[in-house]
């Protein structure tokens, strides 16, 4: 009796898998089977039928297995592994996740040094990178998550911050700690200058104009050769000092404190700078959320017209969100400049804006912890893909795993979004409580204008 | 001033005026939505703006609250007593939005941006299709309404970041004020629930509570009783009476429910096709033949009679007896037949 | 004067390409209200398919150039459509009815995927194709102090402008006269209602992506012939410019997209010709910002009335 539904399942699955394979055959024909390369006397065409058939076969087999065991069957194998987390546990985790993460972040350099003594520099460097994105994500969260303004050119303010510091260091010989507040201020000013004319635009128009501004700033940086060095960028950007102490071999930090000189000191120091900057961003954002200005941002995201009927100057409210977000990007930018020691317009492309926005949306709009999780997963994830050298032994020496990084990154963006359209952490915490704090489900929270 | 229109020339809305709409005209491209409309709203009155669908009521509201800029006309809001004609004329000539008269200011609303009308002129409003901040709690909604005073108390956010005592106190007071209105609207139990989670009737009342949290002199309600059941309608009546009596807030409302209108309104203004067709107390208006014909429609053969009568001076008119709402041939298509008590 | 005319012709040619891509943006935006960020990369995929087809046809020994061009055009339209369909099916359909930022993120993700897929399978180096269609007609010949200057309309430019014109006419007819166009307009107005009235919404949206991709493929092929060099990254800038064109013309409006495309092309070419090549993108984007500030719904868009 069980045979009838099973054979139906089989036929269905095979048919579906065949369609998928056919689609891949069509889509992949010009990319797997044919390849153009520069040869002698023009372009050469090479045929790679093997690769094409392999791709088709892999998709057919994969789709068939998925169909048989997950999609089409009455009892998907995945049903057994759905994780049901008890409500009590989630609230406990919810309450302690922040503090635990904070403790881990504070102790991280030492944990890394103990656990991975020979790769500590690499891991601390990665932590610095992730923390930079956490900070950028938190900054953009003010604009997109709280105020509901879709900004696709956030990287412009990151660039303004980085170039402000680099240029100040180059022309005026100003150090990191003096330049940091100035860079933030400059970025905020640019936020106001760019924001003022465009913030009355609605949703997607705002998105495209911010994207355009991001590109304009990049093109100007690229072509203003005399001032910015154009594509050559600016190098020799000074490192931050520790209360006047450099991290040099002699007469610096190590000598003053009687430690053995090690380059790791500077990495740890940089890590704590970005951690402090990120925590300031977080603290300010969390405070602002509970203040009238933050509530006005969220109200603006919910309903702009109602805001105006309640006497809120929506233009100014948007401008504050835009410029405060820009300010944090400016801080992060000057940190980036000092960490790299070299900057060029290459670092401030649209892809960077897209990655930051993806972190905010994947983490769950408005959620601070979500940004942390998304940064660790996405940025940590792509950096880990750099370490897949062992695959060379499997697929042969021509196989270059690092070139798959961005492909996998893009796929992950799509998959996470399809799986959780509201982001990983999707509930909202009320900013004021009368009696009892209740989480607000994301279904009720609006996403900003124009939707 | 057209005393001929009124039976008694000393109505509250002629002498003690909070808002006057003067020769208001609003055009959208070729469409004339409001045509040369003038009426007054008396201080402490409940004034109803009624008329068939598409008569231009919401357009008037949007002009008063600054969401539309009128094509022509003047809209004056007074915080001080009396008509204050000279002050207003002087202000009109200066090109400014309002005068510096302490608590007795007059405002030319047609010159002011929407948010300034709520912030300075103290005109609050609700919306026909409720516009709450759905993802925010009821309490948060009412706190957003107190944005401007709280913003000052937080010293434009700087004092707030450091949680200075001045801000803490203002915040506690704001929560108390919000709780007061939640109490009055019977929503205190739902204070920490998101607004989108509340039932429809509660959302309507929350929107009124939110408007009241801006401490308005004039409250404009766009169809507050729409979609309410009879019990909720009665509660709404009580709430509006309370707002008027205990807070001295004048109320201007658009309403289709004639039960609500006739019961609580001191003054009714009737619009049809963007023009005023009647203006007076509830009793006067419901016996006005033009109102009846606009609302109920009249039979084909009576159209001429009615139109002739409309041309007559009002004193010579004789009221036409009300027709049942089901009257078959409507004078103008596309009207609803809500007649209520007529 | 001659210089001006020459730039005008060049601008119209480039503008036609932008316009064809812009139509894809504007149709998708009109029907599901999302910025299809991957559309620029569909254009890039189209140009790669065209390149491979072109070379394969030559390798097969076909020598008649018009025939090669025609087959290449058809093949690239067909296969690129499949890509457009697949992107919609995988990345946007599962998010139909979800909040608006989710499909934007999947679109950006898809764009990254397409770029890297092409980079991996076809290599990161640029693909140069020597000019295939040469010659042209000299319209005007003028004499300046630097010698003679001629206004040239090359056959290539003629082909691009005429193909675009023909496609535009055919396309307008498709939208205004056929039942597909009617379904499309119905879905634009109200998807739920359209579904209730028996319009297959999913299929209509899929077809919109297919049509947009087909036009992008034409643009990709023309880009290949005009510039003779493509790489996996051309989609981004062309996509942003074309989206700019769609917004400039008034998003949701087909004639607007074409007009916007032509304008962006002209602005770019004239700016390069008279001021500086480096800042041509800045010029195009600045015009966009200025137009949006003063005409928030674009040149031919329906003005949006704020509903209160």
mmCIF file of C-alpha atoms in Angstrom, chain C residues 13 40 61 68-69 83 85 98 100 105 127 133 181 186 222 277 306:
data_model
loop_
_atom_site.group_PDB
_atom_site.id
_atom_site.type_symbol
_atom_site.label_atom_id
_atom_site.label_comp_id
_atom_site.label_asym_id
_atom_site.label_seq_id
_atom_site.Cartn_x
_atom_site.Cartn_y
_atom_site.Cartn_z
ATOM 1 C CA UNK C 13 23.450 56.134 -29.087
ATOM 2 C CA UNK C 40 22.368 45.840 -14.228
ATOM 3 C CA UNK C 61 31.689 28.806 -39.938
ATOM 4 C CA UNK C 68 25.350 36.341 -37.174
ATOM 5 C CA UNK C 69 24.166 39.568 -35.623
ATOM 6 C CA UNK C 83 18.348 34.395 -16.193
ATOM 7 C CA UNK C 85 13.137 34.563 -14.803
ATOM 8 C CA UNK C 98 7.040 40.688 2.661
ATOM 9 C CA UNK C 100 10.075 46.141 1.265
ATOM 10 C CA UNK C 105 18.687 42.991 0.109
ATOM 11 C CA UNK C 127 37.071 40.669 -23.108
ATOM 12 C CA UNK C 133 30.588 46.881 -38.071
ATOM 13 C CA UNK C 181 -0.065 44.343 -21.016
ATOM 14 C CA UNK C 186 -3.875 45.510 -13.476
ATOM 15 C CA UNK C 222 24.838 46.674 -28.345
ATOM 16 C CA UNK C 277 35.587 62.926 -18.912
ATOM 17 C CA UNK C 306 -0.008 62.971 -0.428
#
